[in-house]
Amino acid sequence: RKEVEQDPGPFNVPEGATVAFNCTYSNSASQSFFWYRQDCRKEPKLLMSVYSSGNEDGRFTAQLNRASQYISLLIRDSKLSDSATYLCVVRDGGATNKLIFGTGTLLAVQP
Amino acid sequence: GAVVSQHPSWVICKSGTSVKIECRSLDFQATTMFWYRQFPKQSLMLMATSNEGSKATYEQGVEKDKFLINHASLTLSTLTVTSAHPEDSSFYICSALRRGTSGAYEQYFGPGTRLTVT
C-alpha cells in the first residue's frame, strides 16, 4: 500500500464548477499535512497546509480526518488557471521532516 | 519569501558522463536540504536528505555511490549523478528546510533540473 494515495484523475470540469480531491495516508503518526500544486514541468508549490479543524483560503477548503486518515481539498468556482496537478503531501511522523508525496491528481478546467 | 535556486535548469549529457546539479538557498541558511526525483506522470520520490557538514542520508534503493551529495555550506548542496545512463533521465528537484516564525519547519523547493541522458 502506498503511503499517500490520491484519486487517480484526471478531472475535467467546466469553469465555475466545484471539484473535490481526496487523499488517504497510511502512517497514523503523521503530524502535518499539505496540498501542493504542480504545474507542468515545474516544481511543486505549497497551496495550503491542512489543519485538524479544517481551513479555508478563498475558494479552497481543506479538511482532515485523523481517525480515517483522510484529507480532502475542495475548489469552488473553478478557474482556468486552477488547471494543474494537485499533490497531497504528508510529513513523516518521525523527526526527519521528510515529506511524502502522493501521485497527484490532474485537474483540467475547461472553458 | 524564501528562495531556492537550482543550476542548471536543464542539461543533456552523454551516457557514462557525470553531471553536477547545484541547489542554493538564496536568502536563508539551510542545514537540511532534500533531493527528489520525478519521472513523467509520477510523483516526487525522495532520494536523500542532505545535511550540512555531515553525510547524506539516502532512501532505500538509492545508490549513494551513484548519486553523490555534498552539503559543504549552509546555502549550497550539490547532487552529482555519476556515470549517467538513459534511465537516470528525470526531473531532479531540491528543497531546503527553513524554520518559520511559528517555529514550524517549511520546505521550499527549487525550480528543478531536467536531465536527459542520451
Short mmCIF file of C-alpha atoms in Angstrom, two decimals:
data_model
loop_
_atom_site.label_atom_id
_atom_site.label_comp_id
_atom_site.label_asym_id
_atom_site.label_seq_id
_atom_site.Cartn_x
_atom_site.Cartn_y
_atom_site.Cartn_z
CA ARG A 1 0.00 0.00 0.00
CA LYS A 2 1.33 3.43 -0.90
CA GLU A 3 1.99 5.80 1.96
CA VAL A 4 -0.13 8.52 0.41
CA GLU A 5 -2.88 7.67 -2.04
CA GLN A 6 -4.95 10.01 -4.15
CA ASP A 7 -7.78 9.91 -6.64
CA PRO A 8 -6.28 8.82 -9.96
CA GLY A 9 -7.85 11.59 -12.06
CA PRO A 10 -7.78 13.30 -14.44
CA PHE A 11 -10.64 15.57 -13.51
CA ASN A 12 -12.10 17.52 -16.41
CA VAL A 13 -14.51 20.18 -15.18
CA PRO A 14 -16.10 23.30 -16.66
CA GLU A 15 -15.25 26.74 -15.42
CA GLY A 16 -17.22 27.61 -12.32
CA ALA A 17 -17.59 24.01 -11.17
CA THR A 18 -16.82 22.75 -7.70
CA VAL A 19 -14.36 19.90 -7.55
CA ALA A 20 -13.16 17.76 -4.65
CA PHE A 21 -9.97 15.76 -4.27
CA ASN A 22 -9.46 13.00 -1.74
CA CYS A 23 -6.36 11.55 -0.19
CA THR A 24 -5.59 8.85 2.36
CA TYR A 25 -2.38 8.24 4.25
CA SER A 26 -1.11 5.11 5.93
CA ASN A 27 1.11 6.37 8.75
CA SER A 28 -1.05 7.23 11.73
CA ALA A 29 1.92 9.02 13.33
CA SER A 30 1.96 11.66 10.60
CA GLN A 31 1.60 15.13 12.05
CA SER A 32 1.49 17.63 9.22
CA PHE A 33 -0.49 17.65 6.03
CA PHE A 34 -0.41 19.81 2.95
CA TRP A 35 -1.79 20.32 -0.50
CA TYR A 36 0.73 21.33 -3.14
CA ARG A 37 0.08 22.42 -6.69
CA GLN A 38 2.40 21.46 -9.53
CA ASP A 39 2.21 22.94 -12.99
CA CYS A 40 3.58 21.02 -15.95
CA ARG A 41 7.39 20.78 -15.87
CA LYS A 42 7.60 23.00 -12.79
CA GLU A 43 8.38 22.45 -9.14
CA PRO A 44 5.56 21.88 -6.63
CA LYS A 45 4.31 24.93 -4.77
CA LEU A 46 2.55 24.94 -1.45
CA LEU A 47 -1.15 25.60 -1.86
CA MET A 48 -2.17 25.27 1.76
CA SER A 49 -1.49 23.43 4.96
CA VAL A 50 -4.28 21.27 6.34
CA TYR A 51 -5.31 21.66 9.96
CA SER A 52 -7.36 19.36 12.13
CA SER A 53 -10.18 21.87 12.38
CA GLY A 54 -10.30 22.34 8.63
CA ASN A 55 -9.27 25.54 6.95
CA GLU A 56 -10.25 27.75 4.09
CA ASP A 57 -8.29 30.05 1.82
CA GLY A 58 -10.51 31.86 -0.62
CA ARG A 59 -12.02 29.30 -2.98
CA PHE A 60 -10.02 26.47 -1.44
CA THR A 61 -11.11 24.43 1.58
CA ALA A 62 -9.06 21.65 3.15
CA GLN A 63 -10.29 19.07 5.62
CA LEU A 64 -8.50 16.49 7.74
CA ASN A 65 -10.00 13.42 9.39
CA ARG A 66 -7.32 11.87 11.57
CA ALA A 67 -9.48 8.92 12.61
CA SER A 68 -9.96 7.90 8.98
CA GLN A 69 -6.52 9.16 7.91
CA TYR A 70 -8.23 11.09 5.18
CA ILE A 71 -7.56 14.52 3.68
CA SER A 72 -9.64 16.46 1.20
CA LEU A 73 -9.39 19.59 -0.91
CA LEU A 74 -12.41 21.41 -2.26
CA ILE A 75 -12.11 24.01 -5.00
CA ARG A 76 -15.12 26.21 -5.61
CA ASP A 77 -15.82 28.30 -8.69
CA SER A 78 -13.02 26.69 -10.70
CA LYS A 79 -10.91 28.95 -12.89
CA LEU A 80 -8.93 28.05 -15.98
CA SER A 81 -5.81 28.93 -14.02
CA ASP A 82 -6.60 26.19 -11.49
CA SER A 83 -5.60 23.59 -14.09
CA ALA A 84 -2.64 21.76 -12.60
CA THR A 85 -1.72 18.62 -10.71
CA TYR A 86 -2.68 18.69 -7.04
CA LEU A 87 -0.41 16.78 -4.71
CA CYS A 88 -1.42 15.51 -1.30
CA VAL A 89 1.63 15.65 0.95
CA VAL A 90 2.23 14.26 4.41
CA ARG A 91 5.14 15.00 6.69
CA ASP A 92 6.79 11.88 8.00
CA GLY A 93 5.86 11.16 11.60
CA GLY A 94 9.48 10.99 12.78
CA ALA A 95 11.94 13.80 13.38
CA THR A 96 13.24 13.84 9.85
CA ASN A 97 10.91 16.46 8.38
CA LYS A 98 10.63 14.30 5.28
CA LEU A 99 7.67 14.95 3.02
CA ILE A 100 5.83 12.03 1.43
CA PHE A 101 4.09 12.93 -1.81
CA GLY A 102 1.01 11.37 -3.30
CA THR A 103 0.98 10.67 -7.01
CA GLY A 104 -1.14 13.72 -7.68
CA THR A 105 -4.46 14.36 -9.34
CA LEU A 106 -4.58 16.22 -12.60
CA LEU A 107 -7.25 18.90 -12.88
CA ALA A 108 -8.19 20.34 -16.25
CA VAL A 109 -10.67 23.21 -16.13
CA GLN A 110 -12.40 23.67 -19.46
CA PRO A 111 -13.70 27.00 -20.78
CA GLY B 1 9.70 34.74 0.83
CA ALA B 2 12.34 32.07 0.87
CA VAL B 3 14.04 31.46 -2.47
CA VAL B 4 15.80 28.32 -3.61
CA SER B 5 17.63 28.16 -6.90
CA GLN B 6 18.93 25.24 -8.92
CA HIS B 7 21.53 25.14 -11.62
CA PRO B 8 21.41 24.13 -14.35
CA SER B 9 17.71 24.21 -15.16
CA TRP B 10 18.22 21.59 -17.85
CA VAL B 11 21.12 19.50 -19.07
CA ILE B 12 21.72 16.97 -21.79
CA CYS B 13 24.66 14.65 -21.37
CA LYS B 14 26.06 11.51 -22.93
CA SER B 15 25.81 8.14 -21.30
CA GLY B 16 28.74 7.46 -18.99
CA THR B 17 29.44 11.07 -18.09
CA SER B 18 28.80 12.74 -14.74
CA VAL B 19 26.53 15.69 -14.11
CA LYS B 20 26.54 18.04 -11.13
CA ILE B 21 23.39 19.86 -10.03
CA GLU B 22 23.56 22.74 -7.55
CA CYS B 23 20.89 23.75 -5.09
CA ARG B 24 21.19 27.07 -3.29
CA SER B 25 19.12 28.76 -0.64
CA LEU B 26 19.41 32.42 -1.61
CA ASP B 27 18.05 34.31 1.37
CA PHE B 28 18.28 31.88 4.27
CA GLN B 29 20.59 29.26 5.69
CA ALA B 30 19.57 25.65 5.37
CA THR B 31 21.23 22.96 7.42
CA THR B 32 18.98 20.43 5.74
CA MET B 33 18.14 20.06 2.09
CA PHE B 34 16.34 17.30 0.26
CA TRP B 35 16.81 15.84 -3.20
CA TYR B 36 13.86 14.43 -5.11
CA ARG B 37 13.44 12.77 -8.47
CA GLN B 38 10.30 12.81 -10.55
CA PHE B 39 9.69 10.61 -13.58
CA PRO B 40 6.97 11.55 -16.10
CA LYS B 41 3.45 11.18 -14.74
CA GLN B 42 4.78 10.07 -11.37
CA SER B 43 5.09 11.79 -8.05
CA LEU B 44 8.17 13.16 -6.41
CA MET B 45 10.30 10.49 -4.81
CA LEU B 46 12.72 11.46 -2.07
CA MET B 47 16.23 10.34 -2.93
CA ALA B 48 18.21 11.62 0.02
CA THR B 49 18.41 14.10 2.86
CA SER B 50 21.43 16.36 2.69
CA ASN B 51 22.83 17.61 6.00
CA GLU B 52 25.35 20.41 6.18
CA GLY B 53 28.69 19.18 7.38
CA SER B 54 27.77 15.51 7.50
CA LYS B 55 26.96 12.61 5.25
CA ALA B 56 23.70 12.49 3.38
CA THR B 57 21.01 10.03 4.35
CA TYR B 58 19.82 8.03 1.37
CA GLU B 59 16.41 6.47 0.91
CA GLN B 60 16.12 2.76 0.37
CA GLY B 61 17.01 1.76 -3.16
CA VAL B 62 19.02 4.90 -3.96
CA GLU B 63 22.68 4.16 -4.71
CA LYS B 64 24.85 6.50 -2.69
CA ASP B 65 27.89 5.84 -4.89
CA LYS B 66 25.96 6.82 -7.98
CA PHE B 67 24.24 9.90 -6.59
CA LEU B 68 26.88 11.83 -4.69
CA ILE B 69 25.64 14.54 -2.39
CA ASN B 70 27.78 17.26 -0.86
CA HIS B 71 26.39 19.88 1.51
CA ALA B 72 29.51 21.89 2.17
CA SER B 73 27.89 25.15 3.28
CA LEU B 74 24.66 26.36 4.80
CA THR B 75 23.42 27.62 1.45
CA LEU B 76 24.64 25.03 -1.03
CA SER B 77 24.04 21.35 -1.67
CA THR B 78 25.17 19.55 -4.80
CA LEU B 79 23.99 16.31 -6.37
CA THR B 80 26.33 14.58 -8.79
CA VAL B 81 24.91 11.87 -10.99
CA THR B 82 27.92 9.70 -11.79
CA SER B 83 28.22 7.53 -14.90
CA ALA B 84 24.80 8.64 -16.05
CA HIS B 85 22.61 6.27 -18.05
CA PRO B 86 19.45 6.97 -20.03
CA GLU B 87 17.33 5.58 -17.19
CA ASP B 88 18.67 8.41 -15.00
CA SER B 89 16.87 10.90 -17.22
CA SER B 90 14.42 12.62 -14.93
CA PHE B 91 13.39 15.84 -13.26
CA TYR B 92 15.56 16.43 -10.19
CA ILE B 93 14.19 18.84 -7.58
CA CYS B 94 15.80 20.03 -4.39
CA SER B 95 14.19 21.63 -1.40
CA ALA B 96 15.61 23.49 1.56
CA LEU B 97 14.27 23.36 5.08
CA ARG B 98 13.62 26.60 6.87
CA ARG B 99 12.13 27.26 10.27
CA GLY B 100 9.25 29.69 10.02
CA THR B 101 8.27 32.37 12.53
CA SER B 102 5.74 30.00 14.06
CA GLY B 103 8.53 27.55 14.79
CA ALA B 104 7.29 25.04 12.24
CA TYR B 105 9.64 23.80 9.55
CA GLU B 106 8.76 24.52 5.95
CA GLN B 107 10.27 23.18 2.78
CA TYR B 108 10.99 25.50 -0.11
CA PHE B 109 11.50 23.92 -3.48
CA GLY B 110 13.94 24.80 -6.21
CA PRO B 111 12.71 25.10 -9.80
CA GLY B 112 14.09 21.70 -10.73
CA THR B 113 16.68 20.41 -13.17
CA ARG B 114 15.65 18.37 -16.17
CA LEU B 115 18.33 15.81 -17.00
CA THR B 116 18.37 13.97 -20.30
CA VAL B 117 20.98 11.29 -20.83
CA THR B 118 21.50 10.24 -24.43
#
